[in-house]
JSON list of C-alpha atoms in Angstrom, two decimals:
[
{"chain": "A", "resi": 1, "resn": "MET", "atom": "CA", "xyz": [60.86, 177.05, 112.36]},
{"chain": "A", "resi": 2, "resn": "SER", "atom": "CA", "xyz": [59.80, 177.50, 116.39]},
{"chain": "A", "resi": 3, "resn": "SER", "atom": "CA", "xyz": [56.05, 177.80, 114.73]},
{"chain": "A", "resi": 4, "resn": "LEU", "atom": "CA", "xyz": [56.37, 174.08, 113.90]},
{"chain": "A", "resi": 5, "resn": "SER", "atom": "CA", "xyz": [55.92, 171.12, 116.32]},
{"chain": "A", "resi": 6, "resn": "LYS", "atom": "CA", "xyz": [58.84, 169.00, 116.52]},
{"chain": "A", "resi": 7, "resn": "THR", "atom": "CA", "xyz": [57.18, 166.04, 114.10]},
{"chain": "A", "resi": 8, "resn": "GLU", "atom": "CA", "xyz": [56.60, 168.91, 111.61]},
{"chain": "A", "resi": 9, "resn": "GLN", "atom": "CA", "xyz": [60.85, 170.28, 112.21]},
{"chain": "A", "resi": 10, "resn": "VAL", "atom": "CA", "xyz": [61.44, 166.79, 111.57]},
{"chain": "A", "resi": 11, "resn": "VAL", "atom": "CA", "xyz": [59.43, 166.17, 108.29]},
{"chain": "A", "resi": 12, "resn": "SER", "atom": "CA", "xyz": [60.77, 169.61, 107.19]},
{"chain": "A", "resi": 13, "resn": "TRP", "atom": "CA", "xyz": [63.99, 168.59, 107.47]},
{"chain": "A", "resi": 14, "resn": "ILE", "atom": "CA", "xyz": [63.82, 165.09, 106.02]},
{"chain": "A", "resi": 15, "resn": "CYS", "atom": "CA", "xyz": [61.99, 166.48, 103.01]},
{"chain": "A", "resi": 16, "resn": "ARG", "atom": "CA", "xyz": [64.34, 169.55, 103.00]},
{"chain": "A", "resi": 17, "resn": "ILE", "atom": "CA", "xyz": [68.05, 166.85, 102.69]},
{"chain": "A", "resi": 18, "resn": "VAL", "atom": "CA", "xyz": [65.93, 165.20, 99.94]},
{"chain": "A", "resi": 19, "resn": "ALA", "atom": "CA", "xyz": [65.40, 167.80, 97.99]},
{"chain": "A", "resi": 20, "resn": "ALA", "atom": "CA", "xyz": [69.02, 169.52, 98.61]},
{"chain": "A", "resi": 21, "resn": "VAL", "atom": "CA", "xyz": [70.76, 166.09, 97.90]},
{"chain": "A", "resi": 22, "resn": "ILE", "atom": "CA", "xyz": [68.37, 165.21, 94.72]},
{"chain": "A", "resi": 23, "resn": "LEU", "atom": "CA", "xyz": [68.84, 169.25, 93.10]},
{"chain": "A", "resi": 24, "resn": "ALA", "atom": "CA", "xyz": [72.40, 169.14, 94.49]},
{"chain": "A", "resi": 25, "resn": "GLN", "atom": "CA", "xyz": [73.67, 165.93, 92.84]},
{"chain": "A", "resi": 26, "resn": "THR", "atom": "CA", "xyz": [72.62, 167.02, 89.22]},
{"chain": "A", "resi": 27, "resn": "LEU", "atom": "CA", "xyz": [74.13, 170.38, 89.39]},
{"chain": "A", "resi": 28, "resn": "LEU", "atom": "CA", "xyz": [77.71, 168.83, 88.38]},
{"chain": "A", "resi": 29, "resn": "PHE", "atom": "CA", "xyz": [76.19, 167.40, 85.54]},
{"chain": "A", "resi": 30, "resn": "LYS", "atom": "CA", "xyz": [74.34, 170.75, 84.40]},
{"chain": "A", "resi": 31, "resn": "PHE", "atom": "CA", "xyz": [77.40, 172.32, 85.23]},
{"chain": "A", "resi": 32, "resn": "THR", "atom": "CA", "xyz": [79.89, 170.48, 83.07]},
{"chain": "A", "resi": 33, "resn": "GLY", "atom": "CA", "xyz": [77.88, 169.75, 80.28]},
{"chain": "A", "resi": 34, "resn": "ALA", "atom": "CA", "xyz": [77.17, 165.83, 80.68]},
{"chain": "A", "resi": 35, "resn": "GLU", "atom": "CA", "xyz": [76.38, 164.15, 77.65]},
{"chain": "A", "resi": 36, "resn": "GLU", "atom": "CA", "xyz": [72.67, 163.57, 79.27]},
{"chain": "A", "resi": 37, "resn": "SER", "atom": "CA", "xyz": [72.55, 167.26, 80.49]},
{"chain": "A", "resi": 38, "resn": "ILE", "atom": "CA", "xyz": [72.86, 168.59, 77.18]},
{"chain": "A", "resi": 39, "resn": "TYR", "atom": "CA", "xyz": [70.67, 166.13, 76.01]},
{"chain": "A", "resi": 40, "resn": "ILE", "atom": "CA", "xyz": [68.20, 167.53, 77.66]},
{"chain": "A", "resi": 41, "resn": "PHE", "atom": "CA", "xyz": [68.23, 170.68, 77.32]},
{"chain": "A", "resi": 42, "resn": "SER", "atom": "CA", "xyz": [69.14, 170.35, 73.60]},
{"chain": "A", "resi": 43, "resn": "LYS", "atom": "CA", "xyz": [65.94, 168.20, 73.21]},
{"chain": "A", "resi": 44, "resn": "VAL", "atom": "CA", "xyz": [63.85, 170.98, 74.70]},
{"chain": "A", "resi": 45, "resn": "GLY", "atom": "CA", "xyz": [65.78, 174.11, 72.78]},
{"chain": "A", "resi": 46, "resn": "LEU", "atom": "CA", "xyz": [67.25, 175.49, 75.91]},
{"chain": "A", "resi": 47, "resn": "GLU", "atom": "CA", "xyz": [71.29, 174.40, 75.54]},
{"chain": "A", "resi": 48, "resn": "PRO", "atom": "CA", "xyz": [72.77, 175.85, 77.05]},
{"chain": "A", "resi": 49, "resn": "TRP", "atom": "CA", "xyz": [71.74, 178.92, 78.79]},
{"chain": "A", "resi": 50, "resn": "GLY", "atom": "CA", "xyz": [68.59, 177.14, 79.59]},
{"chain": "A", "resi": 51, "resn": "ARG", "atom": "CA", "xyz": [71.09, 174.46, 82.02]},
{"chain": "A", "resi": 52, "resn": "TYR", "atom": "CA", "xyz": [73.25, 177.39, 83.39]},
{"chain": "A", "resi": 53, "resn": "VAL", "atom": "CA", "xyz": [69.68, 179.48, 84.33]},
{"chain": "A", "resi": 54, "resn": "SER", "atom": "CA", "xyz": [68.16, 176.38, 85.52]},
{"chain": "A", "resi": 55, "resn": "GLY", "atom": "CA", "xyz": [70.99, 175.74, 87.34]},
{"chain": "A", "resi": 56, "resn": "VAL", "atom": "CA", "xyz": [72.03, 178.87, 89.62]},
{"chain": "A", "resi": 57, "resn": "ALA", "atom": "CA", "xyz": [68.25, 178.63, 89.91]},
{"chain": "A", "resi": 58, "resn": "GLU", "atom": "CA", "xyz": [68.71, 175.46, 91.50]},
{"chain": "A", "resi": 59, "resn": "LEU", "atom": "CA", "xyz": [72.01, 176.07, 93.83]},
{"chain": "A", "resi": 60, "resn": "ILE", "atom": "CA", "xyz": [70.00, 178.90, 94.99]},
{"chain": "A", "resi": 61, "resn": "ALA", "atom": "CA", "xyz": [67.58, 176.34, 95.78]},
{"chain": "A", "resi": 62, "resn": "VAL", "atom": "CA", "xyz": [69.73, 174.09, 98.25]},
{"chain": "A", "resi": 63, "resn": "ILE", "atom": "CA", "xyz": [71.48, 176.87, 100.09]},
{"chain": "A", "resi": 64, "resn": "LEU", "atom": "CA", "xyz": [68.15, 178.18, 100.32]},
{"chain": "A", "resi": 65, "resn": "LEU", "atom": "CA", "xyz": [66.09, 174.91, 101.50]},
{"chain": "A", "resi": 66, "resn": "LEU", "atom": "CA", "xyz": [69.56, 174.54, 103.99]},
{"chain": "A", "resi": 67, "resn": "THR", "atom": "CA", "xyz": [68.51, 177.84, 105.32]},
{"chain": "A", "resi": 68, "resn": "PRO", "atom": "CA", "xyz": [66.47, 177.33, 108.30]},
{"chain": "A", "resi": 69, "resn": "ARG", "atom": "CA", "xyz": [65.09, 180.63, 107.75]},
{"chain": "A", "resi": 70, "resn": "PHE", "atom": "CA", "xyz": [64.61, 180.66, 104.00]},
{"chain": "A", "resi": 71, "resn": "ALA", "atom": "CA", "xyz": [63.44, 177.33, 103.75]},
{"chain": "A", "resi": 72, "resn": "TRP", "atom": "CA", "xyz": [60.19, 178.18, 102.95]},
{"chain": "A", "resi": 73, "resn": "ALA", "atom": "CA", "xyz": [61.45, 180.66, 99.72]},
{"chain": "A", "resi": 74, "resn": "GLY", "atom": "CA", "xyz": [63.59, 177.22, 99.04]},
{"chain": "A", "resi": 75, "resn": "ALA", "atom": "CA", "xyz": [60.61, 175.42, 98.63]},
{"chain": "A", "resi": 76, "resn": "LEU", "atom": "CA", "xyz": [59.48, 177.80, 96.19]},
{"chain": "A", "resi": 77, "resn": "LEU", "atom": "CA", "xyz": [62.02, 178.39, 94.06]},
{"chain": "A", "resi": 78, "resn": "ALA", "atom": "CA", "xyz": [62.82, 174.56, 94.01]},
{"chain": "A", "resi": 79, "resn": "LEU", "atom": "CA", "xyz": [58.73, 173.85, 92.98]},
{"chain": "A", "resi": 80, "resn": "GLY", "atom": "CA", "xyz": [59.28, 176.25, 90.28]},
{"chain": "A", "resi": 81, "resn": "VAL", "atom": "CA", "xyz": [62.63, 174.65, 88.09]},
{"chain": "A", "resi": 82, "resn": "ILE", "atom": "CA", "xyz": [61.18, 171.26, 88.62]},
{"chain": "A", "resi": 83, "resn": "SER", "atom": "CA", "xyz": [57.38, 172.34, 87.67]},
{"chain": "A", "resi": 84, "resn": "GLY", "atom": "CA", "xyz": [58.80, 172.80, 84.59]},
{"chain": "A", "resi": 85, "resn": "ALA", "atom": "CA", "xyz": [61.13, 169.90, 84.38]},
{"chain": "A", "resi": 86, "resn": "LEU", "atom": "CA", "xyz": [58.26, 168.25, 84.75]},
{"chain": "A", "resi": 87, "resn": "VAL", "atom": "CA", "xyz": [56.55, 170.02, 82.48]},
{"chain": "A", "resi": 88, "resn": "SER", "atom": "CA", "xyz": [59.01, 169.12, 80.05]},
{"chain": "A", "resi": 89, "resn": "HIS", "atom": "CA", "xyz": [59.30, 165.25, 80.53]},
{"chain": "A", "resi": 90, "resn": "LEU", "atom": "CA", "xyz": [55.83, 165.66, 79.83]},
{"chain": "A", "resi": 91, "resn": "THR", "atom": "CA", "xyz": [54.94, 166.87, 76.55]},
{"chain": "A", "resi": 92, "resn": "VAL", "atom": "CA", "xyz": [58.52, 166.08, 75.63]},
{"chain": "A", "resi": 93, "resn": "LEU", "atom": "CA", "xyz": [61.35, 164.21, 77.18]},
{"chain": "A", "resi": 94, "resn": "GLY", "atom": "CA", "xyz": [59.05, 161.48, 78.36]},
{"chain": "A", "resi": 95, "resn": "SER", "atom": "CA", "xyz": [59.32, 159.78, 81.90]},
{"chain": "A", "resi": 96, "resn": "VAL", "atom": "CA", "xyz": [61.89, 157.97, 80.95]},
{"chain": "A", "resi": 97, "resn": "VAL", "atom": "CA", "xyz": [65.09, 159.59, 78.77]},
{"chain": "A", "resi": 98, "resn": "LYS", "atom": "CA", "xyz": [67.88, 158.09, 77.31]},
{"chain": "A", "resi": 99, "resn": "ASP", "atom": "CA", "xyz": [67.17, 154.69, 79.07]},
{"chain": "A", "resi": 100, "resn": "ASP", "atom": "CA", "xyz": [67.63, 155.70, 82.73]},
{"chain": "A", "resi": 101, "resn": "GLY", "atom": "CA", "xyz": [64.30, 153.38, 83.77]},
{"chain": "A", "resi": 102, "resn": "GLY", "atom": "CA", "xyz": [62.37, 157.08, 84.26]},
{"chain": "A", "resi": 103, "resn": "LEU", "atom": "CA", "xyz": [64.84, 157.83, 87.42]},
{"chain": "A", "resi": 104, "resn": "LEU", "atom": "CA", "xyz": [64.91, 161.77, 86.52]},
{"chain": "A", "resi": 105, "resn": "PHE", "atom": "CA", "xyz": [60.80, 161.34, 86.41]},
{"chain": "A", "resi": 106, "resn": "GLY", "atom": "CA", "xyz": [61.09, 159.58, 89.44]},
{"chain": "A", "resi": 107, "resn": "LEU", "atom": "CA", "xyz": [63.30, 162.81, 91.06]},
{"chain": "A", "resi": 108, "resn": "ALA", "atom": "CA", "xyz": [61.54, 165.17, 89.61]},
{"chain": "A", "resi": 109, "resn": "ILE", "atom": "CA", "xyz": [58.37, 163.99, 91.67]},
{"chain": "A", "resi": 110, "resn": "THR", "atom": "CA", "xyz": [59.75, 163.55, 94.04]},
{"chain": "A", "resi": 111, "resn": "VAL", "atom": "CA", "xyz": [61.26, 166.89, 94.52]},
{"chain": "A", "resi": 112, "resn": "PHE", "atom": "CA", "xyz": [57.95, 168.47, 93.28]},
{"chain": "A", "resi": 113, "resn": "VAL", "atom": "CA", "xyz": [56.09, 166.46, 96.43]},
{"chain": "A", "resi": 114, "resn": "THR", "atom": "CA", "xyz": [58.19, 167.23, 98.76]},
{"chain": "A", "resi": 115, "resn": "SER", "atom": "CA", "xyz": [59.33, 170.94, 97.69]},
{"chain": "A", "resi": 116, "resn": "ALA", "atom": "CA", "xyz": [55.38, 171.51, 98.29]},
{"chain": "A", "resi": 117, "resn": "VAL", "atom": "CA", "xyz": [55.24, 168.81, 101.87]},
{"chain": "A", "resi": 118, "resn": "ILE", "atom": "CA", "xyz": [58.32, 172.27, 103.05]},
{"chain": "A", "resi": 119, "resn": "ALA", "atom": "CA", "xyz": [56.49, 174.84, 101.61]},
{"chain": "A", "resi": 120, "resn": "PHE", "atom": "CA", "xyz": [52.79, 173.95, 103.64]},
{"chain": "A", "resi": 121, "resn": "LEU", "atom": "CA", "xyz": [54.55, 173.61, 106.48]},
{"chain": "A", "resi": 122, "resn": "HIS", "atom": "CA", "xyz": [56.60, 176.76, 106.22]},
{"chain": "A", "resi": 123, "resn": "ARG", "atom": "CA", "xyz": [53.54, 178.91, 104.84]},
{"chain": "A", "resi": 124, "resn": "ARG", "atom": "CA", "xyz": [53.44, 181.13, 108.10]},
{"chain": "A", "resi": 125, "resn": "GLN", "atom": "CA", "xyz": [56.66, 182.04, 106.86]},
{"chain": "A", "resi": 126, "resn": "ILE", "atom": "CA", "xyz": [55.92, 183.42, 103.08]},
{"chain": "A", "resi": 127, "resn": "PRO", "atom": "CA", "xyz": [54.81, 186.68, 103.49]},
{"chain": "A", "resi": 128, "resn": "VAL", "atom": "CA", "xyz": [52.32, 187.48, 101.86]},
{"chain": "A", "resi": 129, "resn": "VAL", "atom": "CA", "xyz": [50.98, 184.27, 102.74]},
{"chain": "A", "resi": 130, "resn": "SER", "atom": "CA", "xyz": [51.67, 185.20, 106.47]},
{"chain": "A", "resi": 131, "resn": "GLN", "atom": "CA", "xyz": [49.68, 188.74, 106.26]},
{"chain": "A", "resi": 132, "resn": "LEU", "atom": "CA", "xyz": [46.76, 186.56, 105.00]},
{"chain": "A", "resi": 133, "resn": "PHE", "atom": "CA", "xyz": [46.77, 184.55, 108.54]},
{"chain": "A", "resi": 134, "resn": "LYS", "atom": "CA", "xyz": [47.00, 188.02, 110.01]},
{"chain": "A", "resi": 135, "resn": "THR", "atom": "CA", "xyz": [43.83, 189.09, 108.48]},
{"chain": "A", "resi": 136, "resn": "GLN", "atom": "CA", "xyz": [42.41, 186.48, 109.28]},
{"chain": "A", "resi": 137, "resn": "ILE", "atom": "CA", "xyz": [43.05, 186.47, 112.94]},
{"chain": "A", "resi": 138, "resn": "ALA", "atom": "CA", "xyz": [42.45, 190.36, 113.06]}
]
């Protein structure tokens, strides 16, 4: 993170904490088989394995997001997982799930935006992207 300015470091940490908290708070629902989670994954045809796999992926993303050296990896993983959630909302679930007023959809958008910001800020740490920067400099 040393290549980030002080402001970028602060923004990175705020985004990482926001994304990690949102992802982490859904884990209990996924792993305990809460009614809402079972409903969502049944509706998209992925119950129960989709719920378990996405829960494990989100847990890994949370750990990576909170690890400074691997924040970029956590952001990319979170973007992948949350993109699936957004596609499900836009194609099958709708923006309101079980009268939640759009809360889950809003949280998914928040995770997507914060993860995109993190990935952008840490782009020079992403192995393939960092090679592109080295090539352009040479």
